[in-house]
JSON list of C-alpha atoms in Angstrom, two decimals:
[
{"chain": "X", "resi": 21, "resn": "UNK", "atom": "CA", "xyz": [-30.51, 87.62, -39.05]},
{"chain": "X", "resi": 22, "resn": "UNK", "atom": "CA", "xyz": [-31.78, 87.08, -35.42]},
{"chain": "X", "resi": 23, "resn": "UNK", "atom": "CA", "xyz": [-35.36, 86.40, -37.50]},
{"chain": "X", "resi": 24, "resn": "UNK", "atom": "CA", "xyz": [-33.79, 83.77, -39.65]},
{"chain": "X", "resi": 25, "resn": "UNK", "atom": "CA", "xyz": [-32.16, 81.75, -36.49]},
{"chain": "X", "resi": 26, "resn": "UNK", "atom": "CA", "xyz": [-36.01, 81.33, -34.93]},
{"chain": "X", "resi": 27, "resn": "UNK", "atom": "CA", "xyz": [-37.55, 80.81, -38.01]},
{"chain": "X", "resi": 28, "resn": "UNK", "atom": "CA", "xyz": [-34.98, 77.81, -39.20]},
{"chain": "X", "resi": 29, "resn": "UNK", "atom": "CA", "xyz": [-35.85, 74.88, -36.32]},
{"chain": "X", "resi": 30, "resn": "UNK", "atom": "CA", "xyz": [-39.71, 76.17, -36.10]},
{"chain": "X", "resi": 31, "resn": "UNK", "atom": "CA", "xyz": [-39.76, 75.67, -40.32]},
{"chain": "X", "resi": 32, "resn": "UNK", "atom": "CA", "xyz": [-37.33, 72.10, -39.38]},
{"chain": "X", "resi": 33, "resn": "UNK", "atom": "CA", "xyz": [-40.10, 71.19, -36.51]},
{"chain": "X", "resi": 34, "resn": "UNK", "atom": "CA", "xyz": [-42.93, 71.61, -38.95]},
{"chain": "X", "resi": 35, "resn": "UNK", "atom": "CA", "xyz": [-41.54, 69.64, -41.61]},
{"chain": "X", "resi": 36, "resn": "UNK", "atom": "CA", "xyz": [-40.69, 66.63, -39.07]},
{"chain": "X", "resi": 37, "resn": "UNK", "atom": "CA", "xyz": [-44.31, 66.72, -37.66]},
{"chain": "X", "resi": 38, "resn": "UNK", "atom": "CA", "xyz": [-45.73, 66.80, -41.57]},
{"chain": "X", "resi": 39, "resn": "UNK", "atom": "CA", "xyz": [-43.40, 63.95, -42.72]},
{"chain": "X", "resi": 40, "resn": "UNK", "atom": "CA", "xyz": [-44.71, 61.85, -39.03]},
{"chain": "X", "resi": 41, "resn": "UNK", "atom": "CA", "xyz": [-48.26, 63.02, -40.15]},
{"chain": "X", "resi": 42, "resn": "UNK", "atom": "CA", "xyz": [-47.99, 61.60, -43.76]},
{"chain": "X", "resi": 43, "resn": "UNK", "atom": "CA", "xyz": [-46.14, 58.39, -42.53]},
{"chain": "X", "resi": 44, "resn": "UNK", "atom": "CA", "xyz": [-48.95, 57.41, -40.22]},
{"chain": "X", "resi": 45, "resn": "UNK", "atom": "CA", "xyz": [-51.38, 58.41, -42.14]},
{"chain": "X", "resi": 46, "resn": "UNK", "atom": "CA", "xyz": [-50.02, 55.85, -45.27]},
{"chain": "X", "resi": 47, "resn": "UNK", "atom": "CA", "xyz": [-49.54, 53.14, -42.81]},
{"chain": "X", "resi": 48, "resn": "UNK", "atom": "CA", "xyz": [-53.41, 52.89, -41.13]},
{"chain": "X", "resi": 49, "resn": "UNK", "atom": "CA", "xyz": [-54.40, 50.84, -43.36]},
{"chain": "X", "resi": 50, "resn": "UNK", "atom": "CA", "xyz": [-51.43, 47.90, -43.15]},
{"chain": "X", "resi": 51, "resn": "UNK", "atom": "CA", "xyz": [-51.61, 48.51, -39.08]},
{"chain": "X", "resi": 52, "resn": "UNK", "atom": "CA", "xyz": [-55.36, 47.97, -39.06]},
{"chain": "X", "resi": 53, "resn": "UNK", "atom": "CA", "xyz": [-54.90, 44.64, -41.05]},
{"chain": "X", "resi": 54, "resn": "UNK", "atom": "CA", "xyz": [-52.02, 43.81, -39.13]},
{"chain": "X", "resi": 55, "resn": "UNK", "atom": "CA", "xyz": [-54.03, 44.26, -35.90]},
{"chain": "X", "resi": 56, "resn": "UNK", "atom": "CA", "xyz": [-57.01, 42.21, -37.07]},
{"chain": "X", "resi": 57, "resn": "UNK", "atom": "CA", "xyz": [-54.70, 39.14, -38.36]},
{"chain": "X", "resi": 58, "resn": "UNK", "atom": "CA", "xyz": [-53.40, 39.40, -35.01]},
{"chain": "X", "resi": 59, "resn": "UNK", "atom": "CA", "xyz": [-56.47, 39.09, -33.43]},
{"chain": "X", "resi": 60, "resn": "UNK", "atom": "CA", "xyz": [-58.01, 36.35, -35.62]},
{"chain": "X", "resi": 61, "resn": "UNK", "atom": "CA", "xyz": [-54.74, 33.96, -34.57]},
{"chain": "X", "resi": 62, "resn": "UNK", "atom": "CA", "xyz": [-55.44, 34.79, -30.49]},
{"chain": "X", "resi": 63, "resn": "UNK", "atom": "CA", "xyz": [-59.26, 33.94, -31.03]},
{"chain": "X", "resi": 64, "resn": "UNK", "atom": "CA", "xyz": [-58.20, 30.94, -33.63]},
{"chain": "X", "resi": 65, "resn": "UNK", "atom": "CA", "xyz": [-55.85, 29.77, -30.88]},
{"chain": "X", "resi": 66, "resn": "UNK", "atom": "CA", "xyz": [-58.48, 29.51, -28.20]},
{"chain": "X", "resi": 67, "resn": "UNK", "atom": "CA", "xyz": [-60.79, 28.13, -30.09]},
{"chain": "X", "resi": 68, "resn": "UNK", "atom": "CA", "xyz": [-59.49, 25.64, -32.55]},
{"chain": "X", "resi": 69, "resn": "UNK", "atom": "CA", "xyz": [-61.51, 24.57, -35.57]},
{"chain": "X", "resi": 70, "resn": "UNK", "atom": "CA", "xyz": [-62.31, 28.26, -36.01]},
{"chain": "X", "resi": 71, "resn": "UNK", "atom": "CA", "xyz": [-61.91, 29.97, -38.84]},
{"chain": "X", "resi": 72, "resn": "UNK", "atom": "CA", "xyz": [-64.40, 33.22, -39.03]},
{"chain": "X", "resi": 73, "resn": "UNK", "atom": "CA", "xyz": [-65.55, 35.67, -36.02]},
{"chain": "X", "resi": 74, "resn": "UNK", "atom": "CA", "xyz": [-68.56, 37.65, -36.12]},
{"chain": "X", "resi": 75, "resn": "UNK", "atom": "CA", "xyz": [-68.73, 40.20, -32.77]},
{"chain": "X", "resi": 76, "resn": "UNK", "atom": "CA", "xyz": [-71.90, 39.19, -30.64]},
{"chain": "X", "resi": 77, "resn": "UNK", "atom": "CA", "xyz": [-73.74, 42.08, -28.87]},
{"chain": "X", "resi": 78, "resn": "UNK", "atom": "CA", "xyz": [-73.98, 41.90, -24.88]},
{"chain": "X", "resi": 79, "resn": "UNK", "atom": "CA", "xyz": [-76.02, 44.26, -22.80]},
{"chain": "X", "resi": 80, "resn": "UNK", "atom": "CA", "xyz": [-75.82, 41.86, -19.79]},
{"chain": "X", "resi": 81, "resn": "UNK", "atom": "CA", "xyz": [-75.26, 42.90, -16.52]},
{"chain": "X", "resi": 82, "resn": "UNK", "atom": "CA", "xyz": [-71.76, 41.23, -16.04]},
{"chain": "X", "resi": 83, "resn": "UNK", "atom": "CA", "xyz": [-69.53, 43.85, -16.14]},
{"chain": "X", "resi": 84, "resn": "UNK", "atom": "CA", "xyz": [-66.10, 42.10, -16.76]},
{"chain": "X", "resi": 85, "resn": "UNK", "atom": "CA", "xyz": [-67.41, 40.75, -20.47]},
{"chain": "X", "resi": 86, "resn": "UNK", "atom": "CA", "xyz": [-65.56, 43.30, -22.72]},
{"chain": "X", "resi": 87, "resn": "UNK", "atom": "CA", "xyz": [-66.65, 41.37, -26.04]},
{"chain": "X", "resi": 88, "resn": "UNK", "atom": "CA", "xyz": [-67.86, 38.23, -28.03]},
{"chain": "X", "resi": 89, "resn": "UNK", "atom": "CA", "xyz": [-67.20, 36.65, -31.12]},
{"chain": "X", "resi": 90, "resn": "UNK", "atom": "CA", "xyz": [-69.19, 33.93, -32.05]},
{"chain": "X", "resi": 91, "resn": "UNK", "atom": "CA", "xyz": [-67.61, 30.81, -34.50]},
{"chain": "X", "resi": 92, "resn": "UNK", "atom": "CA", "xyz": [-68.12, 27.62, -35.88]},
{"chain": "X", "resi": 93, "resn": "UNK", "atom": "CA", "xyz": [-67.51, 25.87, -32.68]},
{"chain": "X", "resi": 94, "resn": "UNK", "atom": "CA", "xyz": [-67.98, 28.31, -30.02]},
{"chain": "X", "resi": 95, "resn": "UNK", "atom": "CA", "xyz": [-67.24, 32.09, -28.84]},
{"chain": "X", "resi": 96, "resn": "UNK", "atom": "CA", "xyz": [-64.55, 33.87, -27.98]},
{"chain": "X", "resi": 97, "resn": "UNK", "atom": "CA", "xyz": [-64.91, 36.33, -25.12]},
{"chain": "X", "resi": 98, "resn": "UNK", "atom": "CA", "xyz": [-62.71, 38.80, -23.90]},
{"chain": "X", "resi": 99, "resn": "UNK", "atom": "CA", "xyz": [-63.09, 39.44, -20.46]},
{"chain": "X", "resi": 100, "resn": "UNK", "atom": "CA", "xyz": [-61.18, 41.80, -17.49]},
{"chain": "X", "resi": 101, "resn": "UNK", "atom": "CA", "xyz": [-62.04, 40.75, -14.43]},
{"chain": "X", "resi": 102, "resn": "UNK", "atom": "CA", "xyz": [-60.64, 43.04, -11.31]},
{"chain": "X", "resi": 103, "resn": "UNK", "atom": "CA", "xyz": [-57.25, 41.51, -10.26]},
{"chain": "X", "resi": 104, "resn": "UNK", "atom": "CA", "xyz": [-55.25, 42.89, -7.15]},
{"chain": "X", "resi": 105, "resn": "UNK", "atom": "CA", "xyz": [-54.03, 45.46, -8.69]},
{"chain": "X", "resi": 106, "resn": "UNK", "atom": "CA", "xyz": [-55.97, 46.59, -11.91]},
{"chain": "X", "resi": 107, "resn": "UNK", "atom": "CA", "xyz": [-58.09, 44.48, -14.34]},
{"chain": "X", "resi": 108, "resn": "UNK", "atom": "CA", "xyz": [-56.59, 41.67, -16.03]},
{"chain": "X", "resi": 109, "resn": "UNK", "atom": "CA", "xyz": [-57.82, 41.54, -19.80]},
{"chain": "X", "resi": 110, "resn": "UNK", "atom": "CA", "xyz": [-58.17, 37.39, -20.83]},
{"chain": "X", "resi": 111, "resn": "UNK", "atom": "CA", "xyz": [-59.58, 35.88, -24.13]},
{"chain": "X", "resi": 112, "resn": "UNK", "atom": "CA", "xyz": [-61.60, 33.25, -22.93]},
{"chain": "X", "resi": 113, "resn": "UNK", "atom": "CA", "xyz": [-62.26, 30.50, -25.86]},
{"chain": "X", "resi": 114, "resn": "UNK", "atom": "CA", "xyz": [-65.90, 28.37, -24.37]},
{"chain": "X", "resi": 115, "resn": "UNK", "atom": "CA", "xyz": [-67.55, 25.55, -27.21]},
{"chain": "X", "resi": 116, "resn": "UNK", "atom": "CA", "xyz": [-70.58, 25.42, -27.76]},
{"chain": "X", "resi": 117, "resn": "UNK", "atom": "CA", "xyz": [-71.31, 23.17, -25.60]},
{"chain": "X", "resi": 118, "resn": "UNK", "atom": "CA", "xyz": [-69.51, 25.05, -22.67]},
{"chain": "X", "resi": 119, "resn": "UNK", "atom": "CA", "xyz": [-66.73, 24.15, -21.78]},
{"chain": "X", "resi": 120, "resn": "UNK", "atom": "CA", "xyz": [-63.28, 26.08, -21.89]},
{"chain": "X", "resi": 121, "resn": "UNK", "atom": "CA", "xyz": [-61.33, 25.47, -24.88]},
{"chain": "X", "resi": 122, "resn": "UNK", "atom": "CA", "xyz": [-58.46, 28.16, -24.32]},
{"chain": "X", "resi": 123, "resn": "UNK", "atom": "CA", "xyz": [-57.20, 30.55, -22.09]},
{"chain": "X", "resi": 124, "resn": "UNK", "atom": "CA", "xyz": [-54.52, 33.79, -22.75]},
{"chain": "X", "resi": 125, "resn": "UNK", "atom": "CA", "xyz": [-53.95, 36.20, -20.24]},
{"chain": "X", "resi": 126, "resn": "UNK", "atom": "CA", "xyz": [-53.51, 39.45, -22.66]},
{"chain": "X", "resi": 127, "resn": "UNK", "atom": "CA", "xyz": [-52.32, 42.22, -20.38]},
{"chain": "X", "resi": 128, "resn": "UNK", "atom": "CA", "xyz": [-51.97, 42.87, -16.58]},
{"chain": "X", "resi": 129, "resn": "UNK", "atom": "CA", "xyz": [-50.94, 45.26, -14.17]},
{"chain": "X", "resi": 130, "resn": "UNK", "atom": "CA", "xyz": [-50.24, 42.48, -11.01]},
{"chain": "X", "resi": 131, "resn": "UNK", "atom": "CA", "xyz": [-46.95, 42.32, -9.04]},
{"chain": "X", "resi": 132, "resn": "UNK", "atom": "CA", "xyz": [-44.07, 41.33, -10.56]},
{"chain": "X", "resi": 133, "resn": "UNK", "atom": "CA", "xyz": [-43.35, 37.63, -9.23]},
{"chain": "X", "resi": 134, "resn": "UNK", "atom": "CA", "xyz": [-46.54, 36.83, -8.18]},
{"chain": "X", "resi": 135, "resn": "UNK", "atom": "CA", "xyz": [-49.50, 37.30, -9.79]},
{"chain": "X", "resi": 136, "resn": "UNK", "atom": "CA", "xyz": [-48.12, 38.66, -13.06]},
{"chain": "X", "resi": 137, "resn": "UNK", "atom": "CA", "xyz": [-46.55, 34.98, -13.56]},
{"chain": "X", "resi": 138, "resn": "UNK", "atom": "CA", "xyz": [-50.27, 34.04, -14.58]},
{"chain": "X", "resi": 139, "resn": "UNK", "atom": "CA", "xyz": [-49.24, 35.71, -18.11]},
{"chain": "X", "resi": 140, "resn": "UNK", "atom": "CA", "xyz": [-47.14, 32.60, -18.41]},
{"chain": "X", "resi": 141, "resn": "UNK", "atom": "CA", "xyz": [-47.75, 30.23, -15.67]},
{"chain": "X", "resi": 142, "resn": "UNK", "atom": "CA", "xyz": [-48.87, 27.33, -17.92]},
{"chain": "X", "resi": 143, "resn": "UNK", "atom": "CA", "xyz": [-49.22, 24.85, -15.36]},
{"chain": "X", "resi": 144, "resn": "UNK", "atom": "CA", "xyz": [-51.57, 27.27, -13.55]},
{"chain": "X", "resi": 145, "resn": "UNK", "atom": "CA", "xyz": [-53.74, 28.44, -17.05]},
{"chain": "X", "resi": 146, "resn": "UNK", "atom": "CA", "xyz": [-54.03, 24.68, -18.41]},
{"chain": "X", "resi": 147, "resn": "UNK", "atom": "CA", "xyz": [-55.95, 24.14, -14.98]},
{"chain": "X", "resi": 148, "resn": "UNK", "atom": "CA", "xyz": [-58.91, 25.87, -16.54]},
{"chain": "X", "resi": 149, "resn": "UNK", "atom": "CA", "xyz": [-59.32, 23.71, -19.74]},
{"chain": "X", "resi": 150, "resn": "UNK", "atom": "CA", "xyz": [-62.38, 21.97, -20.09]},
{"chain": "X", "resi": 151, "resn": "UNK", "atom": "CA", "xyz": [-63.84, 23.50, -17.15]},
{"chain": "X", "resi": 152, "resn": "UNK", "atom": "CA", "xyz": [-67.61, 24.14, -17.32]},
{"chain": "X", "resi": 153, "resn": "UNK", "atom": "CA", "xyz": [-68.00, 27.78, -15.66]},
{"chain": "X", "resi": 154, "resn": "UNK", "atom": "CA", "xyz": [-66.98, 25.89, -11.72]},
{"chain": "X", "resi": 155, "resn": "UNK", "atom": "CA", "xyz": [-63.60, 27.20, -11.56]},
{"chain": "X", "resi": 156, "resn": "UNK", "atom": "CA", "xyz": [-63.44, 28.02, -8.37]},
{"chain": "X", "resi": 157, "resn": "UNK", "atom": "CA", "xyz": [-59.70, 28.57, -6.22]},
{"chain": "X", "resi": 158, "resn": "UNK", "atom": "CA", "xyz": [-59.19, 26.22, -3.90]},
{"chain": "X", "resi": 159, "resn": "UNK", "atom": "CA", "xyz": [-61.33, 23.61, -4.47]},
{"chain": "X", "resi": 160, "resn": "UNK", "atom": "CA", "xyz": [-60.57, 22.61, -8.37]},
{"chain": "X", "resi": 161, "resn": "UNK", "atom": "CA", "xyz": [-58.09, 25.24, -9.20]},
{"chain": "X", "resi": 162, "resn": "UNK", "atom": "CA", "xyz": [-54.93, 25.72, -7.25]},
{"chain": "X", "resi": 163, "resn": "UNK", "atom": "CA", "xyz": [-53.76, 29.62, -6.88]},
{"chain": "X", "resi": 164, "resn": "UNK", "atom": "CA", "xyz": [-50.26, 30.75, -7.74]},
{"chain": "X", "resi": 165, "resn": "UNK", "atom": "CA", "xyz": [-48.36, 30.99, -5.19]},
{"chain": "X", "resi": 166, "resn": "UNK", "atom": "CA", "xyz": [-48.68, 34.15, -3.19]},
{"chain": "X", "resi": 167, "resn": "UNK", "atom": "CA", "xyz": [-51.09, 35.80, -5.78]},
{"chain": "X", "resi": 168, "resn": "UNK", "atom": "CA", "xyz": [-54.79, 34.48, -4.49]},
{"chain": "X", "resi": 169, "resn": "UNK", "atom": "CA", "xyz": [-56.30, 37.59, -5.78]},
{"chain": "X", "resi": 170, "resn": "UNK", "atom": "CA", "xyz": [-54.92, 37.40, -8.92]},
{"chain": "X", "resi": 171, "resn": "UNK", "atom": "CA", "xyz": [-55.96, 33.21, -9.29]},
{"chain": "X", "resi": 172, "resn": "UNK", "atom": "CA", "xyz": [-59.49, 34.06, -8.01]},
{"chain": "X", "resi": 173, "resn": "UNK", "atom": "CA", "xyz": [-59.74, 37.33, -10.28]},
{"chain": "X", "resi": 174, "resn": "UNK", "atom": "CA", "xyz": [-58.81, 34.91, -12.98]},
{"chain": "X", "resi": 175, "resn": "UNK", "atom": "CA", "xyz": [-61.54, 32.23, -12.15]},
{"chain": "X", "resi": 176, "resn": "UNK", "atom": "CA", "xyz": [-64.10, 34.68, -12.36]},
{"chain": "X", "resi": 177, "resn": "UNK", "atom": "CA", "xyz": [-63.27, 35.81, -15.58]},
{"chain": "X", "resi": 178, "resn": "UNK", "atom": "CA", "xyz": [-63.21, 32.26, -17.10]},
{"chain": "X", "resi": 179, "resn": "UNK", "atom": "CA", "xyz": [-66.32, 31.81, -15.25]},
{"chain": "X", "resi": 180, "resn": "UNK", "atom": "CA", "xyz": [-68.25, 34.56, -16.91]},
{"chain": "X", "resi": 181, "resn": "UNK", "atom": "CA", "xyz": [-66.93, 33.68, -20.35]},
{"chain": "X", "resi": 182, "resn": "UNK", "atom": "CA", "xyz": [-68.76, 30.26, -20.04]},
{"chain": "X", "resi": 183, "resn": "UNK", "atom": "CA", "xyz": [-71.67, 31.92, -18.53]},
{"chain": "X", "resi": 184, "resn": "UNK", "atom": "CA", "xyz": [-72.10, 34.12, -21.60]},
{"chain": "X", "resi": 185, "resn": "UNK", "atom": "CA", "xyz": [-71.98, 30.88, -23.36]},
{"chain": "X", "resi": 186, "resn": "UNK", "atom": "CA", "xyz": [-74.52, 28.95, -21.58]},
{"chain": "X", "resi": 187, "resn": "UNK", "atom": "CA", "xyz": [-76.54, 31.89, -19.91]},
{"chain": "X", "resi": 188, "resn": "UNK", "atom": "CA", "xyz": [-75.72, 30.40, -16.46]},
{"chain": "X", "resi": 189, "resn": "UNK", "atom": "CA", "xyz": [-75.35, 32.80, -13.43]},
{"chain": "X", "resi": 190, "resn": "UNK", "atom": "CA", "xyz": [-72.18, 33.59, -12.23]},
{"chain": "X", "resi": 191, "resn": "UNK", "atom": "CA", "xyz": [-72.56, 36.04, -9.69]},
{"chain": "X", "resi": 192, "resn": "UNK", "atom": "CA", "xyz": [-70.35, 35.17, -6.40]},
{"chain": "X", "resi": 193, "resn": "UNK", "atom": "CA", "xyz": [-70.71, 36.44, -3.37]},
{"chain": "X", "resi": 194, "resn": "UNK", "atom": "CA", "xyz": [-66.64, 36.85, -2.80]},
{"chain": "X", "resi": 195, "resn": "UNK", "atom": "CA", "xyz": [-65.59, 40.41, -2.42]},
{"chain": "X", "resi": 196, "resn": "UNK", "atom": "CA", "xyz": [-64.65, 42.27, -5.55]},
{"chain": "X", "resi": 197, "resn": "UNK", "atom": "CA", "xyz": [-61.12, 42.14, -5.23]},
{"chain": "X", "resi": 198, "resn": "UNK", "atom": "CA", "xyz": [-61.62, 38.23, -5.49]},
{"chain": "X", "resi": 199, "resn": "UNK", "atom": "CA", "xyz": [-61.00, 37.98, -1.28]}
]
């Protein structure tokens, strides 16, 4: 009897993990699609008039460029430049002709209040349309407020973005945490 009462949740346990198993494995395919419409509307967004990607190899020495997807009208580059307190991942949209198109901040780790309001500061992002790889804080960008590292981590990565674009240099001689 005592065999029975072990054997029972082990047999339940097994059955759950199976059913999980089969589940996951019959959804891949919709969560794959799912994933890559998702990612065709971020890249569409930053760069309007876009309609197809094609991923771009880089072997540069600029390591904050995560990817590159070249389009009709430009690229679209992620980047994660080294904010205060972990890398901030951005999709960077940069024409052809190089100059910024579109900015999202996809996912931080900053403090709350401060530099994590660049995931929605929109007065703060729009500052970096049009720009042409000069972003620089404090001379054409204004910081958020109390979050310099996190505004200066956030002009580099626009920075290199156009610089993939138009092969400029964008090496800076601030610290790496952006100081």
């Amino acid at each position: 009897m005592k065999k029975y009462k072990i054997l029972t949740p082990i047999i339940v346990i097994l059955a759950c993990a199976a059913l999980v198993f089969c589940v996951s494995s019959a959804t891949a395919g919709i969560r794959k699609a799912n994933n890559e419409a998702y990612m065709l509307d971020r890249m569409q967004t930053v760069l309007p008039g876009s309609s197809e990607f094609t991923q771009e190899e880089y072997s540069g020495e600029d390591t904050s460029i995560r990817a590159a997807y070249k389009a009709e009208t430009g690229y679209a580059v992620f980047v994660a430049p080294e904010g205060y307190t972990g890398e901030i991942l951005m999709l960077v949209g940069v024409s052809n002709e190089g100059t910024v198109t579109g900015l999202q901040v996809q996912q931080m780790t900053e403090s709350y209040g401060l530099g994590a309001e660049a995931l929605s500061d929109f007065k703060f992002l729009i500052q970096f349309l049009n720009t042409d790889g000069s972003a620089e804080v404090g001379t054409n960008v204004d910081a958020l407020t109390g979050a310099t590292v996190t505004s200066k981590a956030i002009a580099r990565g626009v920075n290199s973005a156009v610089g993939f674009v138009t092969g400029a240099d964008t090496s800076s001689s601030a610290t790496s945490w952006g100081g």
